[in-house]
mmCIF file of C-alpha atoms in Angstrom:
data_model
loop_
_atom_site.group_PDB
_atom_site.id
_atom_site.type_symbol
_atom_site.label_atom_id
_atom_site.label_comp_id
_atom_site.label_asym_id
_atom_site.label_seq_id
_atom_site.Cartn_x
_atom_site.Cartn_y
_atom_site.Cartn_z
ATOM 1 C CA UNK Y 1 13.124 -20.882 -19.789
ATOM 2 C CA UNK Y 2 9.584 -21.625 -18.759
ATOM 3 C CA UNK Y 3 6.747 -21.868 -21.221
ATOM 4 C CA UNK Y 4 4.001 -19.389 -20.381
ATOM 5 C CA UNK Y 5 0.398 -20.335 -20.942
ATOM 6 C CA UNK Y 6 -1.158 -17.022 -21.876
ATOM 7 C CA UNK Y 7 -4.628 -18.530 -22.233
ATOM 8 C CA UNK Y 8 -4.455 -19.821 -18.689
ATOM 9 C CA UNK Y 9 -3.253 -16.452 -17.444
ATOM 10 C CA UNK Y 10 -6.335 -14.781 -18.883
ATOM 11 C CA UNK Y 11 -8.596 -17.684 -17.962
ATOM 12 C CA UNK Y 12 -9.867 -18.194 -21.497
ATOM 13 C CA UNK Y 13 -9.989 -21.300 -23.719
ATOM 14 C CA UNK Y 14 -7.614 -21.538 -26.679
ATOM 15 C CA UNK Y 15 -10.640 -21.077 -28.933
ATOM 16 C CA UNK Y 16 -11.597 -17.754 -27.342
ATOM 17 C CA UNK Y 17 -12.642 -14.937 -29.633
ATOM 18 C CA UNK Y 18 -10.956 -11.540 -29.663
ATOM 19 C CA UNK Y 19 -13.930 -10.116 -27.758
ATOM 20 C CA UNK Y 20 -13.698 -12.761 -25.050
ATOM 21 C CA UNK Y 21 -9.988 -12.116 -24.695
ATOM 22 C CA UNK Y 22 -10.525 -8.374 -24.417
ATOM 23 C CA UNK Y 23 -13.220 -8.813 -21.795
ATOM 24 C CA UNK Y 24 -11.121 -11.216 -19.762
ATOM 25 C CA UNK Y 25 -8.172 -8.847 -19.899
ATOM 26 C CA UNK Y 26 -10.182 -5.841 -18.746
ATOM 27 C CA UNK Y 27 -11.632 -7.719 -15.816
ATOM 28 C CA UNK Y 28 -8.239 -8.983 -14.642
ATOM 29 C CA UNK Y 29 -6.481 -5.680 -15.276
ATOM 30 C CA UNK Y 30 -8.978 -3.944 -12.997
ATOM 31 C CA UNK Y 31 -8.562 -6.563 -10.313
ATOM 32 C CA UNK Y 32 -4.781 -6.740 -10.265
ATOM 33 C CA UNK Y 33 -3.782 -3.195 -11.052
ATOM 34 C CA UNK Y 34 -1.215 -2.339 -8.360
ATOM 35 C CA UNK Y 35 -2.975 0.924 -7.527
ATOM 36 C CA UNK Y 36 -6.204 -0.936 -6.910
ATOM 37 C CA UNK Y 37 -5.281 -4.316 -5.498
ATOM 38 C CA UNK Y 38 -4.455 -5.022 -1.878
ATOM 39 C CA UNK Y 39 -2.565 -8.225 -2.700
ATOM 40 C CA UNK Y 40 1.172 -8.511 -2.217
ATOM 41 C CA UNK Y 41 2.093 -9.745 -5.691
ATOM 42 C CA UNK Y 42 -0.430 -7.648 -7.578
ATOM 43 C CA UNK Y 43 2.161 -5.897 -9.719
ATOM 44 C CA UNK Y 44 3.652 -9.211 -10.857
ATOM 45 C CA UNK Y 45 0.251 -10.628 -11.726
ATOM 46 C CA UNK Y 46 -0.711 -7.439 -13.503
ATOM 47 C CA UNK Y 47 2.387 -7.624 -15.696
ATOM 48 C CA UNK Y 48 1.610 -11.249 -16.512
ATOM 49 C CA UNK Y 49 -1.896 -10.315 -17.533
ATOM 50 C CA UNK Y 50 -0.588 -7.455 -19.672
ATOM 51 C CA UNK Y 51 1.957 -9.686 -21.374
ATOM 52 C CA UNK Y 52 -0.655 -12.339 -22.139
ATOM 53 C CA UNK Y 53 -3.013 -9.763 -23.590
ATOM 54 C CA UNK Y 54 -0.270 -8.117 -25.640
ATOM 55 C CA UNK Y 55 0.201 -11.426 -27.435
ATOM 56 C CA UNK Y 56 -3.344 -12.747 -27.666
ATOM 57 C CA UNK Y 57 -5.004 -9.514 -28.749
ATOM 58 C CA UNK Y 58 -2.990 -9.345 -31.979
ATOM 59 C CA UNK Y 59 -3.928 -12.009 -34.533
ATOM 60 C CA UNK Y 60 -0.377 -12.279 -35.920
ATOM 61 C CA UNK Y 61 1.268 -12.588 -32.527
ATOM 62 C CA UNK Y 62 -1.433 -14.970 -31.396
ATOM 63 C CA UNK Y 63 -0.909 -17.358 -34.286
ATOM 64 C CA UNK Y 64 2.853 -17.261 -33.814
ATOM 65 C CA UNK Y 65 2.285 -18.158 -30.198
ATOM 66 C CA UNK Y 66 -0.245 -20.866 -31.059
ATOM 67 C CA UNK Y 67 2.299 -22.490 -33.388
ATOM 68 C CA UNK Y 68 4.207 -23.527 -30.285
ATOM 69 C CA UNK Y 69 1.644 -26.304 -30.091
ATOM 70 C CA UNK Y 70 -1.390 -27.061 -28.002
ATOM 71 C CA UNK Y 71 0.025 -30.433 -26.897
ATOM 72 C CA UNK Y 72 2.664 -28.547 -24.973
ATOM 73 C CA UNK Y 73 3.409 -30.217 -21.701
ATOM 74 C CA UNK Y 74 3.556 -28.037 -18.636
ATOM 75 C CA UNK Y 75 6.740 -27.756 -16.612
ATOM 76 C CA UNK Y 76 8.885 -28.706 -19.549
ATOM 77 C CA UNK Y 77 11.605 -26.205 -20.272
ATOM 78 C CA UNK Y 78 11.246 -24.531 -23.617
ATOM 79 C CA UNK Y 79 14.234 -24.197 -25.948
ATOM 80 C CA UNK Y 80 13.389 -22.219 -29.077
ATOM 81 C CA UNK Y 81 14.626 -23.836 -32.287
ATOM 82 C CA UNK Y 82 17.354 -21.963 -34.181
ATOM 83 C CA UNK Y 83 16.029 -19.135 -36.304
ATOM 84 C CA UNK Y 84 12.930 -18.852 -34.209
ATOM 85 C CA UNK Y 85 13.566 -15.180 -33.568
ATOM 86 C CA UNK Y 86 12.485 -14.391 -37.097
ATOM 87 C CA UNK Y 87 8.855 -14.090 -36.017
ATOM 88 C CA UNK Y 88 6.613 -11.044 -36.352
ATOM 89 C CA UNK Y 89 7.526 -8.192 -34.119
ATOM 90 C CA UNK Y 90 10.594 -6.786 -35.776
ATOM 91 C CA UNK Y 91 8.490 -4.261 -37.589
ATOM 92 C CA UNK Y 92 5.811 -2.433 -35.781
ATOM 93 C CA UNK Y 93 5.792 -4.099 -32.400
ATOM 94 C CA UNK Y 94 3.360 -1.484 -31.156
ATOM 95 C CA UNK Y 95 4.881 -1.257 -27.713
ATOM 96 C CA UNK Y 96 3.874 2.072 -26.330
ATOM 97 C CA UNK Y 97 5.067 1.437 -22.798
ATOM 98 C CA UNK Y 98 8.348 0.143 -21.505
ATOM 99 C CA UNK Y 99 7.108 -3.070 -19.935
ATOM 100 C CA UNK Y 100 9.415 -5.884 -19.055
ATOM 101 C CA UNK Y 101 8.058 -9.026 -20.551
ATOM 102 C CA UNK Y 102 11.114 -11.197 -20.046
ATOM 103 C CA UNK Y 103 12.800 -14.052 -21.784
ATOM 104 C CA UNK Y 104 9.840 -16.112 -22.964
ATOM 105 C CA UNK Y 105 8.185 -13.191 -24.745
ATOM 106 C CA UNK Y 106 11.408 -12.103 -26.364
ATOM 107 C CA UNK Y 107 12.205 -15.586 -27.568
ATOM 108 C CA UNK Y 108 9.068 -15.468 -29.687
ATOM 109 C CA UNK Y 109 8.946 -11.845 -30.712
ATOM 110 C CA UNK Y 110 12.551 -11.036 -31.024
ATOM 111 C CA UNK Y 111 15.183 -9.168 -29.124
ATOM 112 C CA UNK Y 112 14.571 -6.129 -31.314
ATOM 113 C CA UNK Y 113 11.236 -5.631 -29.634
ATOM 114 C CA UNK Y 114 13.018 -5.773 -26.293
ATOM 115 C CA UNK Y 115 15.626 -3.235 -27.255
ATOM 116 C CA UNK Y 116 13.043 -0.877 -28.565
ATOM 117 C CA UNK Y 117 11.131 -1.168 -25.372
ATOM 118 C CA UNK Y 118 14.176 -0.330 -23.369
ATOM 119 C CA UNK Y 119 14.528 3.213 -24.396
ATOM 120 C CA UNK Y 120 15.811 3.514 -27.912
ATOM 121 C CA UNK Y 121 13.587 6.101 -29.451
ATOM 122 C CA UNK Y 122 11.490 7.294 -26.556
ATOM 123 C CA UNK Y 123 12.004 8.897 -23.222
ATOM 124 C CA UNK Y 124 10.035 8.150 -20.102
ATOM 125 C CA UNK Y 125 10.182 8.888 -16.419
ATOM 126 C CA UNK Y 126 11.030 5.904 -14.261
ATOM 127 C CA UNK Y 127 8.302 4.201 -12.268
ATOM 128 C CA UNK Y 128 7.598 5.202 -8.703
ATOM 129 C CA UNK Y 129 8.255 2.403 -6.273
ATOM 130 C CA UNK Y 130 6.051 2.153 -3.245
ATOM 131 C CA UNK Y 131 7.056 0.078 -0.251
ATOM 132 C CA UNK Y 132 5.308 -0.449 3.080
ATOM 133 C CA UNK Y 133 7.644 -0.075 6.018
ATOM 134 C CA UNK Y 134 6.860 -1.007 9.603
ATOM 135 C CA UNK Y 135 8.065 1.127 12.464
ATOM 136 C CA UNK Y 136 7.450 0.838 16.201
ATOM 137 C CA UNK Y 137 5.076 3.368 17.755
ATOM 138 C CA UNK Y 138 7.963 4.745 19.806
ATOM 139 C CA UNK Y 139 9.667 5.859 16.571
ATOM 140 C CA UNK Y 140 6.532 7.652 15.442
ATOM 141 C CA UNK Y 141 6.320 9.404 18.815
ATOM 142 C CA UNK Y 142 9.911 10.549 19.166
ATOM 143 C CA UNK Y 143 11.312 10.326 15.658
ATOM 144 C CA UNK Y 144 14.265 8.072 14.842
ATOM 145 C CA UNK Y 145 16.745 7.042 12.163
ATOM 146 C CA UNK Y 146 16.263 3.517 10.916
ATOM 147 C CA UNK Y 147 17.789 1.304 8.271
ATOM 148 C CA UNK Y 148 15.274 -0.322 5.975
ATOM 149 C CA UNK Y 149 16.216 -3.254 3.784
ATOM 150 C CA UNK Y 150 13.982 -4.476 0.995
ATOM 151 C CA UNK Y 151 14.056 -6.183 -2.353
ATOM 152 C CA UNK Y 152 13.579 -3.922 -5.305
ATOM 153 C CA UNK Y 153 13.327 -4.748 -8.987
ATOM 154 C CA UNK Y 154 16.258 -3.241 -10.862
ATOM 155 C CA UNK Y 155 17.723 -3.415 -14.347
ATOM 156 C CA UNK Y 156 21.082 -5.115 -14.602
ATOM 157 C CA UNK Y 157 23.707 -4.529 -17.328
ATOM 158 C CA UNK Y 158 21.821 -6.654 -19.831
ATOM 159 C CA UNK Y 159 18.661 -4.719 -19.174
ATOM 160 C CA UNK Y 160 17.042 -7.697 -17.464
ATOM 161 C CA UNK Y 161 14.839 -7.225 -14.426
ATOM 162 C CA UNK Y 162 16.462 -8.642 -11.316
ATOM 163 C CA UNK Y 163 15.557 -8.507 -7.654
ATOM 164 C CA UNK Y 164 18.200 -6.594 -5.755
ATOM 165 C CA UNK Y 165 18.459 -5.915 -2.054
ATOM 166 C CA UNK Y 166 18.672 -2.303 -1.023
ATOM 167 C CA UNK Y 167 19.407 -0.730 2.312
ATOM 168 C CA UNK Y 168 18.480 2.832 3.071
ATOM 169 C CA UNK Y 169 18.876 4.810 6.258
ATOM 170 C CA UNK Y 170 15.866 7.026 6.728
ATOM 171 C CA UNK Y 171 15.171 9.660 9.349
ATOM 172 C CA UNK Y 172 11.599 9.170 10.512
ATOM 173 C CA UNK Y 173 10.125 12.528 11.473
ATOM 174 C CA UNK Y 174 8.454 12.910 14.845
ATOM 175 C CA UNK Y 175 4.684 12.571 14.792
ATOM 176 C CA UNK Y 176 4.381 10.518 11.625
ATOM 177 C CA UNK Y 177 1.021 8.785 11.301
ATOM 178 C CA UNK Y 178 0.054 5.457 9.740
ATOM 179 C CA UNK Y 179 -0.686 5.804 6.055
ATOM 180 C CA UNK Y 180 1.594 8.776 5.581
ATOM 181 C CA UNK Y 181 4.233 8.545 2.914
ATOM 182 C CA UNK Y 182 7.870 9.502 2.989
ATOM 183 C CA UNK Y 183 9.130 10.508 -0.429
ATOM 184 C CA UNK Y 184 12.739 9.791 -1.367
ATOM 185 C CA UNK Y 185 13.258 11.643 -4.628
ATOM 186 C CA UNK Y 186 14.825 9.804 -7.568
ATOM 187 C CA UNK Y 187 15.349 6.608 -5.558
ATOM 188 C CA UNK Y 188 12.733 4.683 -7.475
ATOM 189 C CA UNK Y 189 12.811 3.040 -10.897
ATOM 190 C CA UNK Y 190 15.385 4.154 -13.438
ATOM 191 C CA UNK Y 191 14.249 6.432 -16.212
ATOM 192 C CA UNK Y 192 14.146 5.295 -19.825
ATOM 193 C CA UNK Y 193 15.983 6.903 -22.704
ATOM 194 C CA UNK Y 194 17.446 9.588 -20.486
ATOM 195 C CA UNK Y 195 14.285 10.281 -18.570
ATOM 196 C CA UNK Y 196 14.406 11.074 -14.857
ATOM 197 C CA UNK Y 197 14.273 8.336 -12.229
ATOM 198 C CA UNK Y 198 11.073 7.752 -10.321
ATOM 199 C CA UNK Y 199 10.711 8.292 -6.608
ATOM 200 C CA UNK Y 200 10.723 5.829 -3.758
ATOM 201 C CA UNK Y 201 7.710 6.143 -1.510
ATOM 202 C CA UNK Y 202 7.757 4.582 1.928
ATOM 203 C CA UNK Y 203 4.287 4.017 3.299
ATOM 204 C CA UNK Y 204 4.323 4.061 7.090
ATOM 205 C CA UNK Y 205 2.781 1.170 9.002
ATOM 206 C CA UNK Y 206 2.954 0.653 12.730
ATOM 207 C CA UNK Y 207 4.197 -2.569 14.291
ATOM 208 C CA UNK Y 208 1.550 -4.041 16.589
ATOM 209 C CA UNK Y 209 2.318 -2.827 20.107
ATOM 210 C CA UNK Y 210 1.685 -4.982 23.196
ATOM 211 C CA UNK Y 211 -0.061 -2.158 25.036
ATOM 212 C CA UNK Y 212 -0.998 0.722 22.759
ATOM 213 C CA UNK Y 213 -2.762 0.927 19.483
ATOM 214 C CA UNK Y 214 -3.008 4.000 17.294
ATOM 215 C CA UNK Y 215 -5.985 5.378 15.425
ATOM 216 C CA UNK Y 216 -4.696 8.382 13.510
ATOM 217 C CA UNK Y 217 -2.854 10.513 16.044
ATOM 218 C CA UNK Y 218 -4.754 9.114 19.056
ATOM 219 C CA UNK Y 219 -3.356 6.296 21.175
ATOM 220 C CA UNK Y 220 -5.626 3.769 22.835
ATOM 221 C CA UNK Y 221 -4.782 1.724 25.919
ATOM 222 C CA UNK Y 222 -6.774 -0.913 27.785
ATOM 223 C CA UNK Y 223 -6.266 -0.379 31.528
ATOM 224 C CA UNK Y 224 -6.959 -3.220 33.978
ATOM 225 C CA UNK Y 225 -8.366 -2.000 37.316
ATOM 226 C CA UNK Y 226 -9.594 -3.742 40.473
ATOM 227 C CA UNK Y 227 -13.319 -3.809 41.315
ATOM 228 C CA UNK Y 228 -12.782 -1.590 44.394
ATOM 229 C CA UNK Y 229 -10.858 0.933 42.304
ATOM 230 C CA UNK Y 230 -13.820 1.136 39.954
ATOM 231 C CA UNK Y 231 -16.377 1.334 42.740
ATOM 232 C CA UNK Y 232 -14.593 3.698 45.096
ATOM 233 C CA UNK Y 233 -12.453 5.587 42.632
ATOM 234 C CA UNK Y 234 -8.640 5.602 42.658
ATOM 235 C CA UNK Y 235 -5.537 7.415 41.550
ATOM 236 C CA UNK Y 236 -3.568 5.107 39.235
ATOM 237 C CA UNK Y 237 -0.335 5.296 37.228
ATOM 238 C CA UNK Y 238 -0.798 4.815 33.517
ATOM 239 C CA UNK Y 239 1.820 4.336 30.778
ATOM 240 C CA UNK Y 240 1.938 6.707 27.825
ATOM 241 C CA UNK Y 241 4.409 6.889 24.950
ATOM 242 C CA UNK Y 242 5.974 9.860 26.688
ATOM 243 C CA UNK Y 243 6.274 8.244 30.112
ATOM 244 C CA UNK Y 244 4.122 7.507 33.158
ATOM 245 C CA UNK Y 245 1.139 9.665 34.012
ATOM 246 C CA UNK Y 246 -1.229 9.813 36.988
ATOM 247 C CA UNK Y 247 -4.907 9.314 36.277
ATOM 248 C CA UNK Y 248 -8.046 9.604 38.425
ATOM 249 C CA UNK Y 249 -10.473 6.749 38.064
ATOM 250 C CA UNK Y 250 -13.866 8.214 38.979
ATOM 251 C CA UNK Y 251 -15.912 6.401 41.621
ATOM 252 C CA UNK Y 252 -18.678 4.293 40.139
ATOM 253 C CA UNK Y 253 -16.824 3.492 36.898
ATOM 254 C CA UNK Y 254 -17.752 0.507 34.783
ATOM 255 C CA UNK Y 255 -15.770 -1.559 32.307
ATOM 256 C CA UNK Y 256 -15.486 0.119 28.962
ATOM 257 C CA UNK Y 257 -15.426 3.641 30.335
ATOM 258 C CA UNK Y 258 -13.099 5.860 28.325
ATOM 259 C CA UNK Y 259 -10.900 8.435 29.988
ATOM 260 C CA UNK Y 260 -9.015 10.988 27.946
ATOM 261 C CA UNK Y 261 -5.457 12.141 28.523
ATOM 262 C CA UNK Y 262 -5.296 15.243 26.398
ATOM 263 C CA UNK Y 263 -2.232 15.749 24.239
ATOM 264 C CA UNK Y 264 -0.685 12.408 25.191
ATOM 265 C CA UNK Y 265 -1.022 10.869 21.759
ATOM 266 C CA UNK Y 266 1.278 11.279 18.776
ATOM 267 C CA UNK Y 267 2.751 14.783 18.428
ATOM 268 C CA UNK Y 268 1.747 17.160 15.683
ATOM 269 C CA UNK Y 269 0.338 20.594 15.013
ATOM 270 C CA UNK Y 270 -2.685 19.302 16.891
ATOM 271 C CA UNK Y 271 -1.256 16.553 19.109
ATOM 272 C CA UNK Y 272 -3.357 13.449 19.488
ATOM 273 C CA UNK Y 273 -4.841 12.269 22.776
ATOM 274 C CA UNK Y 274 -4.454 9.056 24.703
ATOM 275 C CA UNK Y 275 -7.680 7.236 25.471
ATOM 276 C CA UNK Y 276 -7.620 4.884 28.435
ATOM 277 C CA UNK Y 277 -10.338 2.251 28.411
ATOM 278 C CA UNK Y 278 -11.105 0.767 31.829
ATOM 279 C CA UNK Y 279 -11.302 -3.003 32.140
ATOM 280 C CA UNK Y 280 -12.388 -4.295 35.531
ATOM 281 C CA UNK Y 281 -10.561 -7.498 36.407
ATOM 282 C CA UNK Y 282 -12.156 -9.668 39.114
ATOM 283 C CA UNK Y 283 -9.538 -11.310 41.353
ATOM 284 C CA UNK Y 284 -10.088 -15.043 41.813
ATOM 285 C CA UNK Y 285 -10.504 -15.977 45.504
ATOM 286 C CA UNK Y 286 -7.511 -18.087 46.505
ATOM 287 C CA UNK Y 287 -8.651 -19.353 49.901
ATOM 288 C CA UNK Y 288 -11.738 -19.702 52.121
ATOM 289 C CA UNK Y 289 -11.270 -16.308 53.722
ATOM 290 C CA UNK Y 290 -11.362 -14.595 50.350
ATOM 291 C CA UNK Y 291 -14.389 -16.602 49.281
ATOM 292 C CA UNK Y 292 -16.099 -15.511 52.478
ATOM 293 C CA UNK Y 293 -15.363 -11.891 51.609
ATOM 294 C CA UNK Y 294 -17.123 -12.283 48.300
ATOM 295 C CA UNK Y 295 -20.111 -13.994 49.888
ATOM 296 C CA UNK Y 296 -20.379 -11.181 52.410
ATOM 297 C CA UNK Y 297 -20.318 -8.647 49.621
ATOM 298 C CA UNK Y 298 -23.030 -10.562 47.776
ATOM 299 C CA UNK Y 299 -25.270 -10.567 50.843
ATOM 300 C CA UNK Y 300 -24.678 -6.983 51.863
ATOM 301 C CA UNK Y 301 -24.989 -5.425 48.424
ATOM 302 C CA UNK Y 302 -28.061 -7.334 47.185
ATOM 303 C CA UNK Y 303 -27.179 -6.608 43.588
ATOM 304 C CA UNK Y 304 -28.874 -8.117 40.520
ATOM 305 C CA UNK Y 305 -26.782 -7.397 37.438
ATOM 306 C CA UNK Y 306 -29.390 -9.025 35.180
ATOM 307 C CA UNK Y 307 -32.335 -7.009 36.413
ATOM 308 C CA UNK Y 308 -32.750 -5.239 33.108
ATOM 309 C CA UNK Y 309 -32.761 -8.442 31.044
ATOM 310 C CA UNK Y 310 -36.388 -9.285 31.805
ATOM 311 C CA UNK Y 311 -35.856 -12.937 32.761
ATOM 312 C CA UNK Q 1 24.013 10.621 -4.330
ATOM 313 C CA UNK Q 2 23.889 9.708 -0.663
ATOM 314 C CA UNK Q 3 24.927 6.117 -0.023
ATOM 315 C CA UNK Q 4 23.333 3.749 2.447
ATOM 316 C CA UNK Q 5 25.464 5.165 5.263
ATOM 317 C CA UNK Q 6 24.084 8.691 5.361
ATOM 318 C CA UNK Q 7 20.422 8.946 6.359
ATOM 319 C CA UNK Q 8 18.110 10.081 3.593
ATOM 320 C CA UNK Q 9 16.368 13.341 4.181
ATOM 321 C CA UNK Q 10 12.897 12.103 4.918
ATOM 322 C CA UNK Q 11 10.393 14.411 3.348
ATOM 323 C CA UNK Q 12 6.926 13.892 4.714
ATOM 324 C CA UNK Q 13 4.798 13.933 1.617
ATOM 325 C CA UNK Q 14 2.178 16.184 3.188
ATOM 326 C CA UNK Q 15 4.800 18.801 3.947
ATOM 327 C CA UNK Q 16 6.007 19.149 0.350
ATOM 328 C CA UNK Q 17 4.744 22.201 -1.491
ATOM 329 C CA UNK Q 18 5.114 22.520 -5.263
ATOM 330 C CA UNK Q 19 4.299 25.311 -7.680
ATOM 331 C CA UNK Q 20 2.624 24.477 -11.005
ATOM 332 C CA UNK Q 21 5.969 24.407 -12.823
ATOM 333 C CA UNK Q 22 7.595 22.255 -10.131
ATOM 334 C CA UNK Q 23 4.601 19.939 -10.155
ATOM 335 C CA UNK Q 24 4.833 19.449 -13.929
ATOM 336 C CA UNK Q 25 8.537 18.722 -13.669
ATOM 337 C CA UNK Q 26 8.211 16.349 -10.743
ATOM 338 C CA UNK Q 27 5.327 14.497 -12.360
ATOM 339 C CA UNK Q 28 6.827 14.603 -15.854
ATOM 340 C CA UNK Q 29 3.491 15.896 -17.078
ATOM 341 C CA UNK Q 30 2.311 18.855 -19.181
ATOM 342 C CA UNK Q 31 0.533 21.946 -17.876
ATOM 343 C CA UNK Q 32 -2.524 21.036 -19.941
ATOM 344 C CA UNK Q 33 -2.883 17.684 -18.210
ATOM 345 C CA UNK Q 34 -2.418 19.221 -14.760
ATOM 346 C CA UNK Q 35 -5.109 21.807 -15.528
ATOM 347 C CA UNK Q 36 -7.388 18.999 -16.745
ATOM 348 C CA UNK Q 37 -6.819 17.072 -13.522
ATOM 349 C CA UNK Q 38 -7.611 20.134 -11.422
ATOM 350 C CA UNK Q 39 -10.777 20.804 -13.415
ATOM 351 C CA UNK Q 40 -11.864 17.195 -13.000
ATOM 352 C CA UNK Q 41 -11.298 17.328 -9.259
ATOM 353 C CA UNK Q 42 -8.582 14.700 -9.324
ATOM 354 C CA UNK Q 43 -6.199 17.037 -7.466
ATOM 355 C CA UNK Q 44 -6.845 20.249 -5.562
ATOM 356 C CA UNK Q 45 -4.197 22.945 -5.315
ATOM 357 C CA UNK Q 46 -4.202 25.733 -2.775
ATOM 358 C CA UNK Q 47 -4.555 29.201 -4.273
ATOM 359 C CA UNK Q 48 -7.028 30.641 -6.765
ATOM 360 C CA UNK Q 49 -4.959 31.767 -9.748
ATOM 361 C CA UNK Q 50 -2.636 29.400 -11.564
ATOM 362 C CA UNK Q 51 0.354 31.475 -10.544
ATOM 363 C CA UNK Q 52 -0.666 30.951 -6.898
ATOM 364 C CA UNK Q 53 -1.359 27.243 -7.206
ATOM 365 C CA UNK Q 54 0.471 25.150 -4.619
ATOM 366 C CA UNK Q 55 0.378 21.350 -4.680
ATOM 367 C CA UNK Q 56 1.190 18.941 -1.859
ATOM 368 C CA UNK Q 57 3.221 15.768 -2.173
ATOM 369 C CA UNK Q 58 -0.006 13.852 -1.725
ATOM 370 C CA UNK Q 59 -1.393 15.606 -4.818
ATOM 371 C CA UNK Q 60 1.668 14.461 -6.750
ATOM 372 C CA UNK Q 61 1.008 10.884 -5.701
ATOM 373 C CA UNK Q 62 -2.639 11.214 -6.705
ATOM 374 C CA UNK Q 63 -1.678 12.642 -10.090
ATOM 375 C CA UNK Q 64 0.696 9.777 -10.823
ATOM 376 C CA UNK Q 65 -1.888 7.253 -9.730
ATOM 377 C CA UNK Q 66 -4.466 8.971 -11.959
ATOM 378 C CA UNK Q 67 -2.159 8.791 -14.975
ATOM 379 C CA UNK Q 68 -1.446 5.112 -14.351
ATOM 380 C CA UNK Q 69 -5.162 4.320 -14.120
ATOM 381 C CA UNK Q 70 -5.819 6.163 -17.364
ATOM 382 C CA UNK Q 71 -2.949 4.462 -19.129
ATOM 383 C CA UNK Q 72 -3.490 0.930 -17.830
ATOM 384 C CA UNK Q 73 -7.256 0.690 -17.436
ATOM 385 C CA UNK Q 74 -8.398 3.159 -20.069
ATOM 386 C CA UNK Q 75 -10.496 5.142 -17.589
ATOM 387 C CA UNK Q 76 -11.856 8.543 -18.538
ATOM 388 C CA UNK Q 77 -11.313 11.484 -16.186
ATOM 389 C CA UNK Q 78 -14.626 11.209 -14.267
ATOM 390 C CA UNK Q 79 -13.887 7.485 -13.811
ATOM 391 C CA UNK Q 80 -10.423 8.301 -12.567
ATOM 392 C CA UNK Q 81 -11.708 10.888 -10.110
ATOM 393 C CA UNK Q 82 -14.319 8.509 -8.700
ATOM 394 C CA UNK Q 83 -11.848 5.603 -8.504
ATOM 395 C CA UNK Q 84 -9.312 7.684 -6.611
ATOM 396 C CA UNK Q 85 -11.733 8.891 -3.964
ATOM 397 C CA UNK Q 86 -13.119 5.386 -3.470
ATOM 398 C CA UNK Q 87 -9.623 3.905 -3.281
ATOM 399 C CA UNK Q 88 -8.632 6.452 -0.645
ATOM 400 C CA UNK Q 89 -11.646 5.570 1.476
ATOM 401 C CA UNK Q 90 -11.062 1.855 0.920
ATOM 402 C CA UNK Q 91 -7.415 2.077 1.971
ATOM 403 C CA UNK Q 92 -8.317 3.860 5.194
ATOM 404 C CA UNK Q 93 -11.111 1.398 5.963
ATOM 405 C CA UNK Q 94 -8.830 -1.564 5.328
ATOM 406 C CA UNK Q 95 -6.232 -0.109 7.677
ATOM 407 C CA UNK Q 96 -8.715 0.490 10.469
ATOM 408 C CA UNK Q 97 -10.221 -2.929 9.942
ATOM 409 C CA UNK Q 98 -6.834 -4.608 10.289
ATOM 410 C CA UNK Q 99 -6.159 -2.646 13.477
ATOM 411 C CA UNK Q 100 -9.529 -3.586 14.943
ATOM 412 C CA UNK Q 101 -9.065 -7.281 14.101
ATOM 413 C CA UNK Q 102 -5.702 -7.217 15.822
ATOM 414 C CA UNK Q 103 -7.223 -5.564 18.852
ATOM 415 C CA UNK Q 104 -9.960 -8.166 19.100
ATOM 416 C CA UNK Q 105 -7.350 -10.924 18.715
ATOM 417 C CA UNK Q 106 -9.054 -12.250 15.612
#
């Protein structure tokens, strides 16, 4: 079992006052709260911060913890001496929430505190679990059934928190948009003391697509065109999620011009549109004849692209 | 309970509609707290009278998030309401930002 340095977790010296500890806790709790933080391991860090504060905020628990010794060497495995479990905590542990503080905490404050936390005497709904899942744009457009596999924390027979792999087949509805959630009732954390299980929420994210990118329901596509297509206009074939479509490039177009294909985005009550952004690509001359063509164009068109720059 | 073989019925959160009683049950929360949350603007049901109140799945998520913020960070209701609306905006901005960075190959 690893020794946990609670002072280091909160970023306070061992001589910190109760006020300093409280302030440090509040700052870190705000930063790492899973509903607030963008970081991947926020929940884990938040629990660590909570555990550290639970011990250091209470003078009795803090002194019991301090008795482990300040000359403790890091990375050394900690074996509690026999009879160690008879520390404070068997009486009023003051645990209002069912948090999982793990082996180290229990070795100091007793298994009784752990049992009490795990549902003897109070009833609570299980935690919601939220997971980001990535799907290809094609699935969002047409709907699909996919198997998702992820690691979830779960309680084993001893009531310990373990990572377990779960696989779920989910039917993705047509027209789902990034940021939307799919709710799988009662598939989340187990309830405590007979309480109901929490839900599993899948937050939809789109895999990066080589050609399209989605903003809400609208699809955006960069379309390469030749200089003569831009200048003279052209009828071109353009990919959409629903198949190929013909598009008129207006004569006199410039790079960056946006053309709208109505209703060609992601489906919905109001279907999204597809926006095609023109990108003029200049072909490199491969031989003298082609170079001559360009020079002729330069002479005959007498065009100064930098006229407006004032140089 | 459906095993991994049979596809889960995927309920789009926005499509869920809950009455006040269903909302309390689903959120494991009392009527008083739900009324408080509505008064504070944390969640907004459709319908004018309580009997006509209808909540979306998104409202359920907001309510749970609100309760967690109150419990874990000790926020009062106005603080919760402000935090939630800022977090929603922040999440959307972060998503668009990531998409734009990808698009610009950064």
